[in-house]
mmCIF file of C-alpha atoms in Angstrom:
data_model
loop_
_atom_site.group_PDB
_atom_site.id
_atom_site.type_symbol
_atom_site.label_atom_id
_atom_site.label_comp_id
_atom_site.label_asym_id
_atom_site.label_seq_id
_atom_site.Cartn_x
_atom_site.Cartn_y
_atom_site.Cartn_z
ATOM 1 C CA MET A 1 -0.005 -0.142 -0.283
ATOM 2 C CA ALA A 2 1.444 3.544 -0.850
ATOM 3 C CA LEU A 3 2.230 5.785 1.987
ATOM 4 C CA PRO A 4 -0.664 8.115 1.464
ATOM 5 C CA ASP A 5 -3.002 5.704 1.634
ATOM 6 C CA ASN A 6 -1.894 4.265 5.139
ATOM 7 C CA PRO A 7 -2.734 6.064 8.205
ATOM 8 C CA ALA A 8 -1.199 3.388 10.427
ATOM 9 C CA LEU A 9 2.168 4.054 8.581
ATOM 10 C CA ARG A 10 1.768 7.806 8.357
ATOM 11 C CA GLU A 11 1.586 7.634 11.989
ATOM 12 C CA SER A 12 4.157 5.582 12.540
ATOM 13 C CA VAL A 13 6.511 7.831 10.411
ATOM 14 C CA LYS A 14 5.423 10.684 12.020
ATOM 15 C CA CYS A 15 6.433 8.775 15.632
ATOM 16 C CA TRP A 16 9.674 7.938 14.127
ATOM 17 C CA GLY A 17 10.351 11.590 13.280
ATOM 18 C CA LEU A 18 10.582 11.743 9.652
ATOM 19 C CA ASN A 19 8.596 14.049 6.975
ATOM 20 C CA ILE A 20 8.643 11.501 4.104
ATOM 21 C CA ASP A 21 8.008 12.975 0.805
ATOM 22 C CA SER A 22 5.151 10.098 -0.590
ATOM 23 C CA HIS A 23 4.082 12.641 -3.149
ATOM 24 C CA ASN A 24 5.700 14.261 -6.244
ATOM 25 C CA GLN A 25 9.180 12.395 -7.113
ATOM 26 C CA PHE A 26 8.350 9.810 -4.607
ATOM 27 C CA ALA A 27 4.859 8.971 -5.250
ATOM 28 C CA ALA A 28 5.764 5.119 -5.949
ATOM 29 C CA ILE A 29 7.056 4.549 -2.389
ATOM 30 C CA THR A 30 5.539 1.699 -0.447
ATOM 31 C CA ALA A 31 5.634 0.097 2.923
ATOM 32 C CA LEU A 32 6.610 -3.373 3.197
ATOM 33 C CA ASN A 33 6.204 -2.910 6.971
ATOM 34 C CA THR A 34 4.102 -0.431 9.176
ATOM 35 C CA ASP A 35 5.711 -0.512 12.614
ATOM 36 C CA PRO A 36 8.572 -0.328 12.699
ATOM 37 C CA PRO A 37 8.741 1.686 9.304
ATOM 38 C CA LEU A 38 10.297 -0.227 6.545
ATOM 39 C CA LEU A 39 9.939 1.703 2.972
ATOM 40 C CA ARG A 40 10.939 0.839 -0.519
ATOM 41 C CA VAL A 41 11.563 3.872 -2.818
ATOM 42 C CA PRO A 42 11.759 2.882 -6.589
ATOM 43 C CA ASN A 43 13.981 4.694 -9.070
ATOM 44 C CA PHE A 44 15.688 6.385 -6.039
ATOM 45 C CA LEU A 45 18.851 6.492 -8.114
ATOM 46 C CA THR A 46 19.071 6.264 -11.961
ATOM 47 C CA PRO A 47 21.213 3.642 -13.800
ATOM 48 C CA ASP A 48 23.942 6.315 -14.724
ATOM 49 C CA GLN A 49 24.269 7.233 -10.769
ATOM 50 C CA CYS A 50 24.359 3.665 -9.778
ATOM 51 C CA GLU A 51 27.364 2.983 -12.258
ATOM 52 C CA ALA A 52 29.061 6.131 -11.100
ATOM 53 C CA LEU A 53 28.997 4.902 -7.496
ATOM 54 C CA ILE A 54 30.509 1.452 -8.770
ATOM 55 C CA ALA A 55 32.977 2.974 -10.711
ATOM 56 C CA ALA A 56 34.619 5.084 -7.654
ATOM 57 C CA GLN A 57 34.906 2.063 -5.690
ATOM 58 C CA THR A 58 36.164 -0.277 -7.982
ATOM 59 C CA THR A 59 39.811 1.481 -7.399
ATOM 60 C CA LYS A 60 39.676 0.985 -3.883
ATOM 61 C CA ASN A 61 41.694 -1.669 -2.501
ATOM 62 C CA ASN A 62 41.600 -1.191 1.207
ATOM 63 C CA GLU A 63 38.522 -2.478 3.160
ATOM 64 C CA SER A 64 36.967 -0.399 5.697
ATOM 65 C CA ASN A 65 37.668 -1.916 9.132
ATOM 66 C CA LEU A 66 34.955 0.320 10.948
ATOM 67 C CA TYR A 67 32.157 -1.564 10.471
ATOM 68 C CA LEU A 68 30.729 -4.574 11.719
ATOM 69 C CA ASN A 69 31.162 -6.993 8.523
ATOM 70 C CA TYR A 70 34.868 -6.370 8.418
ATOM 71 C CA ARG A 71 35.129 -7.373 12.348
ATOM 72 C CA ILE A 72 33.001 -10.491 11.591
ATOM 73 C CA ASN A 73 34.843 -11.430 8.544
ATOM 74 C CA GLN A 74 38.386 -11.185 10.496
ATOM 75 C CA GLU A 75 36.893 -13.496 12.971
ATOM 76 C CA LEU A 76 35.455 -16.264 10.761
ATOM 77 C CA ASN A 77 38.573 -16.167 9.009
ATOM 78 C CA SER A 78 40.940 -16.542 12.143
ATOM 79 C CA ALA A 79 38.570 -19.439 13.721
ATOM 80 C CA ASP A 80 38.720 -16.930 17.106
ATOM 81 C CA GLU A 81 35.137 -16.039 17.214
ATOM 82 C CA SER A 82 33.989 -13.259 19.485
ATOM 83 C CA GLU A 83 30.910 -12.938 21.811
ATOM 84 C CA GLU A 84 29.917 -9.942 19.273
ATOM 85 C CA ALA A 85 30.277 -12.419 16.376
ATOM 86 C CA ALA A 86 28.708 -15.196 18.021
ATOM 87 C CA GLN A 87 25.362 -13.149 19.045
ATOM 88 C CA LEU A 88 25.114 -11.620 15.681
ATOM 89 C CA ILE A 89 25.508 -14.794 13.841
ATOM 90 C CA GLN A 90 23.130 -16.842 16.278
ATOM 91 C CA CYS A 91 19.571 -16.412 14.907
ATOM 92 C CA THR A 92 17.198 -19.487 15.820
ATOM 93 C CA ASP A 93 14.336 -18.262 13.902
ATOM 94 C CA THR A 94 16.674 -17.878 10.719
ATOM 95 C CA ALA A 95 16.556 -21.139 8.394
ATOM 96 C CA ASP A 96 20.008 -22.422 7.592
ATOM 97 C CA SER A 97 19.089 -22.615 3.978
ATOM 98 C CA TYR A 98 19.219 -18.761 3.947
ATOM 99 C CA VAL A 99 22.013 -17.585 6.040
ATOM 100 C CA SER A 100 25.317 -19.435 7.087
ATOM 101 C CA SER A 101 27.549 -18.556 10.107
ATOM 102 C CA SER A 102 30.384 -19.755 7.921
ATOM 103 C CA ALA A 103 29.703 -17.363 4.991
ATOM 104 C CA ARG A 104 32.067 -14.437 4.315
ATOM 105 C CA SER A 105 30.425 -10.848 4.161
ATOM 106 C CA GLY A 106 31.149 -8.632 1.105
ATOM 107 C CA PHE A 107 34.028 -6.288 0.559
ATOM 108 C CA ARG A 108 33.395 -2.933 2.341
ATOM 109 C CA ALA A 109 34.604 0.595 1.251
ATOM 110 C CA GLN A 110 34.073 3.618 2.787
ATOM 111 C CA VAL A 111 32.675 6.447 0.416
ATOM 112 C CA HIS A 112 34.291 10.005 1.024
ATOM 113 C CA HIS A 113 31.339 12.631 1.627
ATOM 114 C CA ASN A 114 32.985 14.709 -0.814
ATOM 115 C CA GLU A 115 33.095 12.324 -3.625
ATOM 116 C CA ALA A 116 30.975 13.513 -6.687
ATOM 117 C CA ALA A 117 29.240 9.975 -7.395
ATOM 118 C CA LEU A 118 27.625 10.605 -3.842
ATOM 119 C CA GLN A 119 26.356 13.889 -4.177
ATOM 120 C CA PRO A 120 23.366 12.770 -6.285
ATOM 121 C CA VAL A 121 22.337 10.445 -3.214
ATOM 122 C CA LEU A 122 22.585 13.435 -0.885
ATOM 123 C CA GLN A 123 20.340 15.308 -2.732
ATOM 124 C CA GLN A 124 17.706 12.588 -2.838
ATOM 125 C CA LEU A 125 18.182 12.226 0.696
ATOM 126 C CA ASN A 126 17.281 15.671 1.417
ATOM 127 C CA LYS A 127 13.929 15.727 -0.502
ATOM 128 C CA LEU A 128 12.623 12.250 0.632
ATOM 129 C CA LEU A 129 13.100 12.514 4.290
ATOM 130 C CA GLY A 130 12.259 16.071 4.381
ATOM 131 C CA PHE A 131 15.990 17.368 5.347
ATOM 132 C CA GLU A 132 16.142 20.458 3.279
ATOM 133 C CA GLN A 133 16.477 22.878 6.368
ATOM 134 C CA ARG A 134 19.026 20.661 7.986
ATOM 135 C CA GLU A 135 22.802 20.290 7.283
ATOM 136 C CA PHE A 136 24.425 16.985 6.790
ATOM 137 C CA VAL A 137 27.398 16.272 8.989
ATOM 138 C CA PHE A 138 29.773 13.236 8.538
ATOM 139 C CA ALA A 139 30.827 12.059 11.946
ATOM 140 C CA GLU A 140 31.532 8.555 13.545
ATOM 141 C CA GLU A 141 32.192 10.028 16.863
ATOM 142 C CA LEU A 142 29.036 9.188 19.072
ATOM 143 C CA TRP A 143 29.526 12.290 21.119
ATOM 144 C CA ILE A 144 28.499 14.482 18.013
ATOM 145 C CA ARG A 145 24.999 14.431 17.931
ATOM 146 C CA PRO A 146 22.101 15.558 15.408
ATOM 147 C CA THR A 147 20.774 19.210 16.218
ATOM 148 C CA LYS A 148 17.941 20.859 14.997
ATOM 149 C CA ARG A 149 20.279 22.420 12.331
ATOM 150 C CA THR A 150 22.224 19.331 11.388
ATOM 151 C CA VAL A 151 21.694 15.346 10.439
ATOM 152 C CA VAL A 152 24.835 13.002 11.608
ATOM 153 C CA ILE A 153 25.815 10.458 8.877
ATOM 154 C CA ARG A 154 27.732 7.956 10.701
ATOM 155 C CA ASP A 155 28.610 5.517 7.872
ATOM 156 C CA VAL A 156 28.518 5.740 4.166
ATOM 157 C CA THR A 157 29.912 2.496 2.547
ATOM 158 C CA THR A 158 29.689 0.430 -0.684
ATOM 159 C CA VAL A 159 29.493 -3.174 -0.480
ATOM 160 C CA ARG A 160 30.457 -5.725 -3.231
ATOM 161 C CA TYR A 161 29.229 -9.560 -2.775
ATOM 162 C CA TYR A 162 30.525 -12.216 -4.647
ATOM 163 C CA VAL A 163 28.708 -15.521 -4.709
ATOM 164 C CA GLY A 164 28.565 -17.278 -1.262
ATOM 165 C CA GLU A 165 28.873 -13.753 0.239
ATOM 166 C CA GLY A 166 26.034 -12.274 2.519
ATOM 167 C CA VAL A 167 25.599 -10.550 5.876
ATOM 168 C CA PRO A 168 24.682 -12.315 9.500
ATOM 169 C CA PRO A 169 21.755 -10.957 11.269
ATOM 170 C CA HIS A 170 22.061 -7.708 13.290
ATOM 171 C CA VAL A 171 20.514 -4.273 13.749
ATOM 172 C CA ASP A 172 21.933 -1.167 12.909
ATOM 173 C CA GLY A 173 21.548 1.008 15.904
ATOM 174 C CA LYS A 174 21.027 3.976 14.257
ATOM 175 C CA ASP A 175 17.844 5.968 13.847
ATOM 176 C CA CYS A 176 17.621 5.595 10.191
ATOM 177 C CA THR A 177 19.105 3.182 7.737
ATOM 178 C CA VAL A 178 19.197 4.016 3.733
ATOM 179 C CA LEU A 179 20.158 0.646 1.647
ATOM 180 C CA ILE A 180 20.258 1.096 -2.042
ATOM 181 C CA CYS A 181 20.720 -1.156 -4.373
ATOM 182 C CA LEU A 182 23.451 -0.349 -7.474
ATOM 183 C CA GLN A 183 23.455 -3.962 -8.873
ATOM 184 C CA GLU A 184 21.115 -6.871 -8.282
ATOM 185 C CA PRO A 185 22.768 -10.244 -8.717
ATOM 186 C CA ASP A 186 21.570 -12.887 -10.801
ATOM 187 C CA HIS A 187 20.020 -14.916 -8.034
ATOM 188 C CA GLY A 188 20.000 -14.886 -4.231
ATOM 189 C CA GLY A 189 21.388 -11.916 -2.000
ATOM 190 C CA ARG A 190 17.761 -10.806 -0.696
ATOM 191 C CA THR A 191 17.524 -8.377 2.349
ATOM 192 C CA VAL A 192 15.535 -10.493 4.648
ATOM 193 C CA PHE A 193 13.616 -9.201 7.746
ATOM 194 C CA PRO A 194 13.114 -12.745 9.677
ATOM 195 C CA GLU A 195 10.988 -11.332 12.444
ATOM 196 C CA ASP A 196 8.807 -9.417 10.210
ATOM 197 C CA ALA A 197 8.338 -12.108 7.503
ATOM 198 C CA VAL A 198 9.818 -9.805 4.760
ATOM 199 C CA TRP A 199 12.265 -10.917 1.829
ATOM 200 C CA VAL A 200 13.216 -7.897 -0.478
ATOM 201 C CA ALA A 201 14.644 -8.646 -3.732
ATOM 202 C CA GLN A 202 15.869 -5.133 -4.646
ATOM 203 C CA THR A 203 16.522 -3.854 -8.310
ATOM 204 C CA ARG A 204 19.025 -1.266 -9.547
ATOM 205 C CA GLY A 205 18.455 2.282 -8.138
ATOM 206 C CA THR A 206 15.595 1.039 -5.430
ATOM 207 C CA ALA A 207 16.261 2.250 -1.854
ATOM 208 C CA LEU A 208 15.073 0.899 1.475
ATOM 209 C CA VAL A 209 14.672 2.900 4.162
ATOM 210 C CA TYR A 210 13.931 1.747 7.596
ATOM 211 C CA HIS A 211 14.365 2.309 11.326
ATOM 212 C CA SER A 212 16.730 -0.394 12.714
ATOM 213 C CA LYS A 213 17.880 1.042 15.847
ATOM 214 C CA LYS A 214 16.880 -1.887 18.074
ATOM 215 C CA GLN A 215 14.253 -3.553 15.887
ATOM 216 C CA LEU A 216 13.906 -4.736 12.397
ATOM 217 C CA LEU A 217 16.482 -7.388 12.867
ATOM 218 C CA HIS A 218 17.786 -8.147 9.135
ATOM 219 C CA PHE A 219 20.301 -10.111 7.275
ATOM 220 C CA ALA A 220 21.515 -10.428 3.539
ATOM 221 C CA GLU A 221 20.970 -13.793 2.036
ATOM 222 C CA ALA A 222 24.541 -15.173 0.200
ATOM 223 C CA VAL A 223 24.495 -14.240 -3.446
ATOM 224 C CA GLU A 224 23.900 -17.643 -5.541
ATOM 225 C CA LYS A 225 24.974 -16.362 -8.972
ATOM 226 C CA GLY A 226 26.250 -12.740 -10.064
ATOM 227 C CA THR A 227 27.448 -9.890 -8.155
ATOM 228 C CA LYS A 228 25.664 -7.482 -5.854
ATOM 229 C CA TRP A 229 26.470 -4.173 -5.373
ATOM 230 C CA VAL A 230 24.672 -1.760 -2.322
ATOM 231 C CA LEU A 231 25.223 1.757 -0.830
ATOM 232 C CA GLN A 232 24.407 1.667 2.718
ATOM 233 C CA LEU A 233 23.992 5.002 4.991
ATOM 234 C CA LEU A 234 23.637 5.125 8.567
ATOM 235 C CA ILE A 235 22.128 8.273 9.683
ATOM 236 C CA ASP A 236 20.992 9.929 12.946
ATOM 237 C CA PHE A 237 18.504 12.544 12.852
ATOM 238 C CA ARG A 238 16.499 12.644 16.367
ATOM 239 C CA VAL A 239 17.570 15.580 18.747
ATOM 240 C CA ARG A 240 17.752 14.928 22.245
ATOM 241 C CA ALA A 241 15.027 16.399 24.588
ATOM 242 C CA ASP A 242 17.403 18.626 26.536
ATOM 243 C CA GLU A 243 18.913 19.975 23.238
ATOM 244 C CA LEU A 244 15.606 21.274 21.212
ATOM 245 C CA ASP A 245 15.841 24.495 22.298
ATOM 246 C CA VAL A 246 19.871 25.074 21.519
ATOM 247 C CA HIS A 247 22.505 24.328 19.107
ATOM 248 C CA ILE A 248 25.862 22.875 19.658
ATOM 249 C CA ASP A 249 28.470 23.232 17.034
ATOM 250 C CA TYR A 250 30.424 20.207 18.197
ATOM 251 C CA LYS A 251 33.699 21.255 16.000
ATOM 252 C CA THR A 252 33.898 24.812 18.053
ATOM 253 C CA GLY A 253 32.145 23.973 21.432
ATOM 254 C CA ALA A 254 29.673 27.179 20.614
ATOM 255 C CA VAL A 255 26.108 26.885 22.348
ATOM 256 C CA THR A 256 23.646 29.065 21.151
ATOM 257 C CA ARG A 257 20.029 29.361 21.637
ATOM 258 C CA HIS A 258 17.024 28.865 18.840
ATOM 259 C CA SER A 259 15.209 31.685 18.452
ATOM 260 C CA THR A 260 11.811 29.787 17.907
#
């Protein structure tokens, strides 16, 4: 059901704190889950924009070691699995045919916020999520928090999955996840939300937008044929109640009060 015709979803998204543009350019948006919100946005990027992002990352040889998938890969390779990996890999409600604890995750490369190929993504995010009046800040440090003037993007990465590669069950721990398919595989590689009985086979240019701070457990099925490319953005946009009437510049430490 499209977002404009789903009052329950509209209320859920409102409580989430987003002003989703479900009209105009994004009129084809659909709800795959109502609470927590899970939205599918077709044609979020054009094929050329997807190709530009892939091309920008294929020259990178160093895998990002800042994100969950890299750490789990290292533990699987060393046969020295940590408690973190064990908890994330174990999922009793997930069929073995869909995900394996021995499968490798894909190759992950961070995208610099100044890269030309990323700019169309940021422009689309502004329009879709209603962030036109707020500035994007790129910061992994958790002490840098969103304000009424800023939205914090914690992670921007592309991931390439070859045959046999996927991602174990996990949640993202952020206010909003945007997962964009840059290239779909020939078979396999779906994004699965097992607790909500949702399986998504994304096509090129389609974005999933969802709230997975502590909910919407999900995983990526292993690719069975072909190669899969995705771009993931992890975003914090919610402002703490005790900071609603002030703006904190986390670079300078300056604190100013909002005029309204």
